[in-house]
Structure formats: C-alpha cells, structure tokens
Amino acid sequence: MSSAGAKPRGRIEPSTLVAIHEAAALLRAGDIVGMPTETVYGLAADALNPLAVKKIFAAKGRPADHPLIVHLPSADHLPRWAASIPKDAIALARAFWPGPLTLILKRTADVPDEVTGGQDTVGLRVPSHSIALAMLQVFDSGIAAPSANRFGRISPTTATHVQEELGERVAMIVDGGACAVGIESTILDFSRDVPEILRPGAITPEDIARVIGRRPRVRGEAEAVASAQTAVAPRVSGALAAHYAPRTPLRLIEPALLAAEATALAGEGSRVAVLAHAAPNPQDSRLIWQCMPSDPAAYAQELYASLRAMDALDADFILIENLPAGPDWRAVADRLGRAAVGSGAEDDET
Ligand code: TXA
Ligand code: MG
C-alpha cells in the first residue's frame, strides 16, 4: 500500500500528476476510485482483478449480472480484451476513440466473469477526458468503470456528485471538473450479425453510418417497446425502463401545457420545480424555474446536474418540458423518459 492509506477515504483530489499516480496505485492495490470521463464520472477498478471488480457492485448496490464497461488507454490494447474485432469496429474505433463510444465485442478468456456478468462479450471504450487518459496510461491496463452512482440513480457529472453518491465507499475521487458530454456513451453491439445501438449517446446512428456505410439498428426503434425491454433489461441496466432517476416524482409535459399544469399544481399547494426551454411563465413564487439550453449538446451537458439540483429542493414535483423531436435530441429524450419512469422511488428499484 502507498502512503495514501493514511488519508481519509472518499476525498476529492485535484487532478495533479501526484493524484493520478496515487489513483493508479490504489487501483493496483485492488481499491476503487472515482474517475472523471468526458461522459460521466466512473467508479474505477482494475478490470483484471475480480475482487476489486466485486467492490464496484457492492459500492453501487448493482446486481452482479449487469456487465461493466472496460476503459482502455488506447485501441492498441484491444486484442487483450476482444477475441474478434470486425473491420467496421476498427473503423469506428479509429474515427471516434478517444471518445464517447462503447463497442460490445466477443471477449477473450482474460476478461473476468465479474466484469461481463458471465456473458461472452465485453464493452470497451477509450475515453477522451485528459485525466482519464492519463490515469489509463499510468495504469497501463483496462479499468472497469460503470457510472459512479448508486444503482438506478442519476449519473454523476462532477466530483462532488460522486462524493454525495458513494462517500467513503471509494478510496478517492480525482477531480476532473464538470463532464463535457454529460450523458453516458453510445453503446454499439458488434457481437451479433448486425451492429445495434443498445444505448443512444452523443455519437448518433448517423455518425456511425458515415463511417461504416450503413446505419446500425437502434434498440427499441423499429420494434415494440415492450419486446425491446424484455429482451434487453437483464443485459443493459441503462436500458431498464426506470433509470437515471430522481427521488422527486418527475413528469414530462408538452410545452403548450406546461404553464397551466405548473400553475394548477402550485395552486393546490405543491412546490413545483420546472425545467423548461422558455423563460419563467407565469412568474409565480411557488414555482422554481430553470431555463435549459436550446442546443441538444449543451442540454445534455447540464441535464444530470440540473436533475440533481431539482431533486435536492424537496419539491413535490419536477415538471420537464418535452424535448423537440429529431435525432439530435434522441439520447437526452431517452434519459428523460427513463428518469420519469424511475422517479419518486424512495430507494433503488430492483
Ligand atoms: O459513458 C459511459 O459509458 C460511462 C463512463 C464511466 O464510461 N459508463 C457507464 O457505465 O455508463 P454503466 O455501467 O453505468 O453503463 C454501462 C452499460 C450498462 O447498462 C451495461 O449493462 C452495459 O453498458 N454493458 C456493459 N457491458 C455489456 C455487454 N457485454 N453487453 C451488453 N451490455 C453491456
Ligand atoms: Mg450507469
């Protein structure tokens, strides 16, 4: 163990070179640490150490059959983890790594069952956050890291969020500032005949089509939602209908109905928090109104911090204006839909 053992657990460290080396040493010693990425903060462990990986599940309260994403220092590490790498997957890694794209590939025998939930595939990505890359380069191997939140809850986009979620369960949290993307990576499954997006993210089907010359299937798009959920729920926790959820009941509402609904609820004595594109209307002191950006990337970047802030207000309801239709809003709309379904629960859904 390093001298880090004497320092308090759960502390936030500025991202100095010393802190990066300390985090890598803690990972080598089998501990878990909070790691910034460009999407959301991760809860990191040595992906080749099954005991360390088990600590992730315990800290999150996550069922053991939900697989983890392994973060790599570069695509050069792929052969250690992926047994077969389709040509298109290589092209996408070249185009989008480092960046917010996770590729699901057939795994090698080196990858512990604890990481994959016993499946024969593994999720892999090279993050673009400079501190994540520095940690990976110093560690020089795969880092397993789900989002650093308790299971089912809102993903953290700042070091303070991680501390609120996990406290002393983590050895330390490396502070990399607010995440630039703000929602989790696009997950693209290459383990079957046709590439399929399991979770939408900043890299869109159209972005992928531009590289591989065909549009991937998108889970839930051209099929009945019910069948999509039963097919995928045990494999991709981010695909559970209820996820990313605040404790305050959250409702999505058409823009045209927002003002009337907010006023009606406030009139009944409820405290109502509103996330909307438009400026506050009506001006009612019982309404807590937050204006969100009209650009989808900027909206995504602020979304989880805004949900967290609204949840902390102890309001009776959160009302969120439905998003515009269209491919640029798909990933954010996906997260809001799941947040609405999972909201209002006192503790984690099972
Ligand atoms: O942006 C991200 O992907 C963040 C940062 C930290 O990298 N990570 C993240 O991890 O969102 P997590 O565990 O919260 O979500 C990863 C999702 C889970 O829903 C998991 O079930 C799915 O990826 N997943 C991982 N490996 C898989 C596999 N082999 N097959 C299918 N789904 C997989
Ligand atoms: Mg997650």
Short mmCIF file of C-alpha atoms and ligand atoms in Angstrom, two decimals:
data_model
loop_
_atom_site.label_atom_id
_atom_site.label_comp_id
_atom_site.label_asym_id
_atom_site.label_seq_id
_atom_site.Cartn_x
_atom_site.Cartn_y
_atom_site.Cartn_z
CA MET A 1 0.00 0.00 0.00
CA SER A 2 1.09 3.56 -0.61
CA SER A 3 1.02 6.37 1.91
CA ALA A 4 -2.48 7.02 0.53
CA GLY A 5 -3.75 4.60 3.18
CA ALA A 6 -3.39 7.30 5.84
CA LYS A 7 -5.61 9.77 4.02
CA PRO A 8 -9.39 9.82 4.51
CA ARG A 9 -11.48 7.75 2.08
CA GLY A 10 -13.90 9.49 -0.23
CA ARG A 11 -11.80 12.63 -0.51
CA ILE A 12 -11.72 14.72 -3.67
CA GLU A 13 -8.21 15.32 -5.03
CA PRO A 14 -7.31 17.94 -7.65
CA SER A 15 -6.07 16.20 -10.78
CA THR A 16 -2.34 16.66 -10.25
CA LEU A 17 0.20 14.18 -11.56
CA VAL A 18 0.69 13.01 -7.96
CA ALA A 19 -3.05 12.34 -7.59
CA ILE A 20 -3.13 10.45 -10.90
CA HIS A 21 -0.27 8.20 -9.78
CA GLU A 22 -1.90 7.75 -6.40
CA ALA A 23 -5.17 6.70 -8.06
CA ALA A 24 -3.31 4.19 -10.25
CA ALA A 25 -1.54 2.80 -7.15
CA LEU A 26 -4.88 2.41 -5.36
CA LEU A 27 -6.28 0.57 -8.41
CA ARG A 28 -3.23 -1.74 -8.42
CA ALA A 29 -3.81 -2.41 -4.72
CA GLY A 30 -7.37 -3.56 -5.52
CA ASP A 31 -9.24 -0.47 -4.31
CA ILE A 32 -11.90 1.57 -6.16
CA VAL A 33 -11.66 5.26 -7.10
CA GLY A 34 -13.81 7.94 -8.73
CA MET A 35 -12.53 8.79 -12.22
CA PRO A 36 -13.65 11.67 -14.44
CA THR A 37 -14.53 10.91 -18.06
CA GLU A 38 -15.97 13.16 -20.77
CA THR A 39 -19.38 11.48 -20.43
CA VAL A 40 -19.99 10.97 -16.69
CA TYR A 41 -17.78 10.10 -13.71
CA GLY A 42 -16.83 6.44 -13.46
CA LEU A 43 -16.32 4.15 -10.46
CA ALA A 44 -12.99 2.60 -11.40
CA ALA A 45 -11.36 -0.73 -10.54
CA ASP A 46 -8.65 -2.93 -12.05
CA ALA A 47 -10.64 -4.87 -14.66
CA LEU A 48 -8.37 -7.92 -14.30
CA ASN A 49 -8.87 -8.14 -10.53
CA PRO A 50 -12.17 -9.93 -9.76
CA LEU A 51 -12.11 -8.93 -6.08
CA ALA A 52 -11.67 -5.26 -6.99
CA VAL A 53 -14.48 -5.53 -9.55
CA LYS A 54 -16.77 -7.02 -6.90
CA LYS A 55 -16.21 -3.90 -4.81
CA ILE A 56 -17.79 -1.84 -7.61
CA PHE A 57 -21.01 -3.88 -7.43
CA ALA A 58 -21.09 -3.63 -3.63
CA ALA A 59 -20.48 0.14 -3.66
CA LYS A 60 -23.17 0.77 -6.30
CA GLY A 61 -25.70 -1.73 -4.97
CA ARG A 62 -25.82 -3.09 -8.52
CA PRO A 63 -26.90 -6.65 -9.40
CA ALA A 64 -23.87 -8.81 -10.29
CA ASP A 65 -25.25 -9.83 -13.70
CA HIS A 66 -25.07 -6.26 -15.08
CA PRO A 67 -21.81 -6.11 -17.06
CA LEU A 68 -19.27 -3.28 -16.79
CA ILE A 69 -17.51 -1.23 -19.46
CA VAL A 70 -13.72 -1.64 -19.60
CA HIS A 71 -11.80 1.57 -20.35
CA LEU A 72 -8.56 1.19 -22.30
CA PRO A 73 -5.58 3.54 -22.70
CA SER A 74 -5.79 3.14 -26.50
CA ALA A 75 -7.13 0.88 -29.24
CA ASP A 76 -3.75 -0.90 -29.22
CA HIS A 77 -4.96 -2.71 -26.08
CA LEU A 78 -7.98 -4.21 -27.88
CA PRO A 79 -6.51 -7.67 -28.66
CA ARG A 80 -6.03 -8.42 -24.96
CA TRP A 81 -9.76 -7.93 -24.34
CA ALA A 82 -11.60 -8.63 -27.61
CA ALA A 83 -11.39 -12.06 -29.24
CA SER A 84 -12.58 -10.89 -32.64
CA ILE A 85 -12.67 -7.34 -33.90
CA PRO A 86 -14.81 -6.76 -37.01
CA LYS A 87 -13.43 -4.40 -39.65
CA ASP A 88 -16.22 -1.92 -39.01
CA ALA A 89 -15.43 -1.87 -35.29
CA ILE A 90 -11.84 -0.98 -36.08
CA ALA A 91 -13.00 1.81 -38.39
CA LEU A 92 -15.26 3.19 -35.65
CA ALA A 93 -12.51 3.00 -33.04
CA ARG A 94 -10.27 4.94 -35.42
CA ALA A 95 -12.98 7.53 -36.03
CA PHE A 96 -14.36 8.04 -32.52
CA TRP A 97 -11.72 6.97 -29.97
CA PRO A 98 -10.81 8.51 -27.70
CA GLY A 99 -14.47 9.43 -27.27
CA PRO A 100 -17.97 8.55 -26.07
CA LEU A 101 -18.50 5.28 -27.98
CA THR A 102 -18.55 1.85 -26.30
CA LEU A 103 -18.12 -1.20 -28.51
CA ILE A 104 -19.52 -4.57 -27.41
CA LEU A 105 -17.25 -7.30 -28.77
CA LYS A 106 -16.65 -11.00 -28.15
CA ARG A 107 -14.33 -11.21 -25.18
CA THR A 108 -11.06 -13.05 -24.65
CA ALA A 109 -10.55 -15.60 -21.85
CA ASP A 110 -8.55 -12.95 -19.94
CA VAL A 111 -11.66 -10.91 -19.14
CA PRO A 112 -13.06 -11.94 -15.74
CA ASP A 113 -16.68 -13.12 -15.50
CA GLU A 114 -17.17 -10.49 -12.81
CA VAL A 115 -16.74 -7.80 -15.48
CA THR A 116 -19.01 -9.33 -18.11
CA GLY A 117 -21.71 -10.72 -15.86
CA GLY A 118 -20.78 -14.11 -17.25
CA GLN A 119 -21.57 -13.11 -20.85
CA ASP A 120 -19.24 -13.94 -23.73
CA THR A 121 -18.97 -10.26 -24.70
CA VAL A 122 -17.26 -7.22 -23.23
CA GLY A 123 -17.94 -3.49 -23.53
CA LEU A 124 -14.82 -1.46 -24.39
CA ARG A 125 -14.07 2.21 -24.82
CA VAL A 126 -11.19 4.70 -24.80
CA PRO A 127 -12.40 7.85 -23.02
CA SER A 128 -11.26 11.27 -24.24
CA HIS A 129 -11.07 13.11 -20.90
CA SER A 130 -7.42 14.04 -20.46
CA ILE A 131 -7.36 12.93 -16.80
CA ALA A 132 -9.00 9.57 -17.60
CA LEU A 133 -6.44 9.03 -20.35
CA ALA A 134 -3.59 9.97 -18.01
CA MET A 135 -4.87 7.51 -15.36
CA LEU A 136 -5.18 4.80 -18.01
CA GLN A 137 -1.72 5.45 -19.39
CA VAL A 138 -0.13 5.28 -15.94
CA PHE A 139 -2.19 2.19 -15.05
CA ASP A 140 -1.40 0.68 -18.46
CA SER A 141 -4.27 -1.82 -18.45
CA GLY A 142 -8.06 -1.98 -18.55
CA ILE A 143 -10.08 -0.05 -15.96
CA ALA A 144 -13.63 -1.31 -15.35
CA ALA A 145 -15.89 1.63 -14.60
CA PRO A 146 -19.65 1.99 -14.51
CA SER A 147 -21.12 5.41 -13.78
CA ALA A 148 -20.24 6.33 -10.18
CA ASN A 149 -23.80 6.50 -8.85
CA ARG A 150 -25.86 4.16 -6.70
CA PHE A 151 -27.78 1.73 -8.94
CA GLY A 152 -30.71 3.29 -10.78
CA ARG A 153 -29.85 6.84 -9.76
CA ILE A 154 -28.65 9.91 -11.63
CA SER A 155 -25.14 9.58 -13.08
CA PRO A 156 -22.56 11.98 -11.59
CA THR A 157 -21.07 14.73 -13.73
CA THR A 158 -18.88 16.37 -11.07
CA ALA A 159 -16.53 15.04 -8.37
CA THR A 160 -18.88 16.37 -5.69
CA HIS A 161 -21.74 14.30 -7.15
CA VAL A 162 -19.57 11.18 -6.78
CA GLN A 163 -18.83 12.05 -3.18
CA GLU A 164 -22.56 12.55 -2.50
CA GLU A 165 -23.37 9.17 -4.08
CA LEU A 166 -20.59 6.98 -2.74
CA GLY A 167 -18.77 8.78 0.10
CA GLU A 168 -16.22 6.55 1.82
CA ARG A 169 -17.05 3.60 -0.38
CA VAL A 170 -14.40 4.99 -2.76
CA ALA A 171 -10.75 5.43 -1.77
CA MET A 172 -10.54 8.81 -3.53
CA ILE A 173 -12.13 10.84 -6.30
CA VAL A 174 -9.96 12.52 -8.91
CA ASP A 175 -11.48 15.89 -9.75
CA GLY A 176 -11.61 16.43 -13.50
CA GLY A 177 -14.18 19.25 -13.44
CA ALA A 178 -17.67 19.04 -14.95
CA CYS A 179 -18.04 16.39 -17.67
CA ALA A 180 -18.16 17.89 -21.16
CA VAL A 181 -20.69 15.47 -22.70
CA GLY A 182 -22.82 14.93 -19.59
CA ILE A 183 -24.65 11.73 -20.60
CA GLU A 184 -23.26 8.20 -20.93
CA SER A 185 -21.53 6.84 -24.03
CA THR A 186 -23.32 5.41 -27.04
CA ILE A 187 -23.22 1.60 -26.75
CA LEU A 188 -22.87 -0.25 -30.06
CA ASP A 189 -23.17 -4.05 -30.01
CA PHE A 190 -20.93 -5.77 -32.53
CA SER A 191 -21.34 -9.25 -31.10
CA ARG A 192 -24.22 -10.29 -33.39
CA ASP A 193 -24.84 -10.27 -37.15
CA VAL A 194 -25.91 -6.65 -37.38
CA PRO A 195 -24.42 -3.76 -35.37
CA GLU A 196 -27.03 -2.44 -32.97
CA ILE A 197 -27.14 0.59 -30.69
CA LEU A 198 -28.16 -0.58 -27.22
CA ARG A 199 -27.96 2.86 -25.61
CA PRO A 200 -28.14 6.17 -27.51
CA GLY A 201 -25.49 8.80 -26.78
CA ALA A 202 -23.55 11.69 -28.25
CA ILE A 203 -22.40 9.55 -31.19
CA THR A 204 -25.53 9.07 -33.26
CA PRO A 205 -26.57 6.30 -35.71
CA GLU A 206 -25.97 8.86 -38.45
CA ASP A 207 -22.39 9.48 -37.22
CA ILE A 208 -21.79 5.73 -37.27
CA ALA A 209 -23.33 5.34 -40.74
CA ARG A 210 -20.94 7.95 -42.12
CA VAL A 211 -18.02 5.73 -41.08
CA ILE A 212 -19.26 2.19 -41.83
CA GLY A 213 -21.56 2.98 -44.73
CA ARG A 214 -24.73 1.61 -43.12
CA ARG A 215 -27.00 2.73 -40.36
CA PRO A 216 -26.85 0.48 -37.30
CA ARG A 217 -30.05 -0.95 -35.87
CA VAL A 218 -31.25 1.04 -32.88
CA ARG A 219 -32.69 -0.95 -29.99
CA GLY A 220 -36.32 -0.08 -29.47
CA GLU A 221 -36.62 1.99 -32.63
CA ALA A 222 -38.32 -0.30 -35.11
CA GLU A 223 -39.76 -2.79 -32.66
CA ALA A 224 -42.39 -2.80 -29.97
CA VAL A 225 -41.01 -1.08 -26.88
CA ALA A 226 -42.26 -3.89 -24.68
CA SER A 227 -40.36 -6.57 -26.55
CA ALA A 228 -37.21 -4.42 -26.57
CA GLN A 229 -37.35 -4.09 -22.82
CA THR A 230 -37.89 -7.75 -22.07
CA ALA A 231 -35.10 -8.68 -24.46
CA VAL A 232 -32.53 -6.31 -23.06
CA ALA A 233 -33.38 -5.49 -19.47
CA PRO A 234 -31.10 -8.01 -17.78
CA ARG A 235 -28.14 -7.16 -20.01
CA VAL A 236 -28.06 -3.39 -20.16
CA SER A 237 -29.13 -1.72 -16.96
CA GLY A 238 -29.12 1.60 -18.80
CA ALA A 239 -31.91 0.11 -20.89
CA LEU A 240 -34.20 -0.59 -17.95
CA ALA A 241 -37.36 1.45 -18.28
CA ALA A 242 -36.63 3.02 -14.89
CA HIS A 243 -33.16 4.51 -14.56
CA TYR A 244 -31.26 7.76 -14.07
CA ALA A 245 -33.98 8.68 -11.63
CA PRO A 246 -34.50 11.48 -9.11
CA ARG A 247 -36.43 10.77 -5.89
CA THR A 248 -38.91 13.55 -6.60
CA PRO A 249 -41.77 12.49 -8.92
CA LEU A 250 -40.88 13.71 -12.39
CA ARG A 251 -43.36 14.34 -15.20
CA LEU A 252 -42.68 15.12 -18.83
CA ILE A 253 -45.12 17.54 -20.35
CA GLU A 254 -45.87 19.18 -23.68
CA PRO A 255 -44.55 22.77 -23.85
CA ALA A 256 -48.00 24.16 -24.58
CA LEU A 257 -49.43 22.60 -21.40
CA LEU A 258 -46.53 23.40 -19.09
CA ALA A 259 -47.57 26.78 -17.71
CA ALA A 260 -51.14 25.67 -16.97
CA GLU A 261 -50.06 22.44 -15.30
CA ALA A 262 -47.38 24.17 -13.21
CA THR A 263 -49.86 26.82 -12.07
CA ALA A 264 -52.53 24.23 -11.27
CA LEU A 265 -50.15 22.16 -9.13
CA ALA A 266 -48.83 25.27 -7.37
CA GLY A 267 -52.43 26.37 -6.77
CA GLU A 268 -53.04 23.08 -4.93
CA GLY A 269 -50.19 23.99 -2.61
CA SER A 270 -47.46 21.91 -4.27
CA ARG A 271 -43.90 23.09 -4.66
CA VAL A 272 -43.07 22.61 -8.31
CA ALA A 273 -39.64 22.60 -9.95
CA VAL A 274 -39.65 23.20 -13.70
CA LEU A 275 -37.01 22.53 -16.34
CA ALA A 276 -38.00 24.37 -19.49
CA HIS A 277 -36.60 25.95 -22.60
CA ALA A 278 -38.65 29.10 -22.22
CA ALA A 279 -38.21 31.79 -19.58
CA PRO A 280 -40.39 31.54 -16.44
CA ASN A 281 -44.04 31.91 -17.24
CA PRO A 282 -46.04 32.55 -15.17
CA GLN A 283 -43.98 34.44 -12.56
CA ASP A 284 -45.14 32.50 -9.51
CA SER A 285 -43.03 32.31 -6.38
CA ARG A 286 -44.18 28.73 -5.74
CA LEU A 287 -42.52 27.67 -8.97
CA ILE A 288 -38.79 27.02 -9.13
CA TRP A 289 -37.99 27.52 -12.76
CA GLN A 290 -34.77 26.58 -14.50
CA CYS A 291 -34.14 27.55 -18.07
CA MET A 292 -32.34 24.90 -20.16
CA PRO A 293 -30.25 25.43 -23.31
CA SER A 294 -31.89 25.07 -26.70
CA ASP A 295 -28.86 23.22 -28.12
CA PRO A 296 -29.04 19.43 -27.51
CA ALA A 297 -25.35 19.00 -26.62
CA ALA A 298 -25.48 21.87 -24.12
CA TYR A 299 -28.74 20.47 -22.70
CA ALA A 300 -27.13 17.05 -22.24
CA GLN A 301 -24.12 18.59 -20.54
CA GLU A 302 -26.32 20.27 -17.91
CA LEU A 303 -29.06 17.65 -17.58
CA TYR A 304 -27.87 15.46 -14.70
CA ALA A 305 -26.56 18.35 -12.59
CA SER A 306 -29.93 20.09 -13.10
CA LEU A 307 -31.90 16.95 -12.14
CA ARG A 308 -29.75 16.57 -9.05
CA ALA A 309 -30.23 20.22 -8.07
CA MET A 310 -34.01 19.94 -8.60
CA ASP A 311 -34.11 16.74 -6.56
CA ALA A 312 -32.31 18.47 -3.68
CA LEU A 313 -35.02 21.16 -3.47
CA ASP A 314 -37.54 18.82 -1.86
CA ALA A 315 -40.20 19.90 -4.29
CA ASP A 316 -43.37 17.83 -4.68
CA PHE A 317 -42.98 17.54 -8.45
CA ILE A 318 -40.44 18.12 -11.16
CA LEU A 319 -42.02 19.10 -14.46
CA ILE A 320 -39.88 18.89 -17.57
CA GLU A 321 -40.85 20.21 -20.95
CA ASN A 322 -40.90 17.53 -23.64
CA LEU A 323 -37.96 17.83 -25.99
CA PRO A 324 -38.17 18.63 -29.68
CA ALA A 325 -38.40 15.58 -31.95
CA GLY A 326 -35.40 14.67 -34.08
CA PRO A 327 -32.20 12.66 -34.00
CA ASP A 328 -30.13 15.28 -32.15
CA TRP A 329 -32.41 15.02 -29.12
CA ARG A 330 -32.71 11.21 -29.11
CA ALA A 331 -30.14 10.47 -26.37
CA VAL A 332 -31.37 13.16 -24.00
CA ALA A 333 -35.01 12.17 -24.56
CA ASP A 334 -34.07 8.57 -23.78
CA ARG A 335 -32.56 9.56 -20.40
CA LEU A 336 -35.50 11.81 -19.50
CA GLY A 337 -38.01 9.06 -20.31
CA ARG A 338 -36.23 6.62 -18.00
CA ALA A 339 -35.77 9.24 -15.29
CA ALA A 340 -39.54 9.86 -15.35
CA VAL A 341 -40.39 6.16 -15.04
CA GLY A 342 -37.96 5.60 -12.16
CA SER A 343 -38.68 8.81 -10.27
CA GLY A 344 -40.36 9.09 -6.89
CA ALA A 345 -38.95 5.82 -5.50
CA GLU A 346 -37.51 6.09 -2.01
CA ASP A 347 -34.76 3.62 -2.75
CA ASP A 348 -33.25 1.74 -5.68
CA GLU A 349 -35.56 -0.22 -7.91
CA THR A 350 -34.61 -3.87 -8.12
O1 TXA B 1 -20.11 6.82 -20.67
C1 TXA B 1 -20.10 5.72 -20.13
O2 TXA B 1 -20.30 4.67 -20.76
C2 TXA B 1 -19.82 5.67 -18.62
C3 TXA B 1 -18.39 6.15 -18.36
C4 TXA B 1 -17.98 5.99 -16.93
O3 TXA B 1 -17.53 5.48 -19.23
N1 TXA B 1 -20.04 4.34 -18.12
C5 TXA B 1 -21.28 3.82 -17.97
O4 TXA B 1 -21.25 2.57 -17.38
O5 TXA B 1 -22.28 4.37 -18.31
P1 TXA B 1 -22.57 1.90 -16.80
O6 TXA B 1 -22.10 0.61 -16.20
O7 TXA B 1 -23.29 2.83 -15.90
O8 TXA B 1 -23.38 1.59 -18.05
C6 TXA B 1 -22.83 0.70 -18.98
C7 TXA B 1 -23.90 -0.07 -19.64
C8 TXA B 1 -24.67 -0.92 -18.68
O9 TXA B 1 -26.03 -0.67 -18.89
C9 TXA B 1 -24.25 -2.32 -19.02
O10 TXA B 1 -25.27 -3.23 -18.77
C10 TXA B 1 -23.88 -2.20 -20.48
O11 TXA B 1 -23.27 -0.95 -20.57
N2 TXA B 1 -22.91 -3.21 -20.88
C11 TXA B 1 -21.64 -3.36 -20.46
N3 TXA B 1 -21.09 -4.45 -20.99
C12 TXA B 1 -22.01 -5.01 -21.78
C13 TXA B 1 -22.06 -6.19 -22.59
N4 TXA B 1 -21.03 -7.00 -22.69
N5 TXA B 1 -23.20 -6.45 -23.27
C14 TXA B 1 -24.27 -5.62 -23.17
N6 TXA B 1 -24.28 -4.51 -22.40
C15 TXA B 1 -23.19 -4.21 -21.72
MG MG B 2 -24.85 3.80 -15.13
#
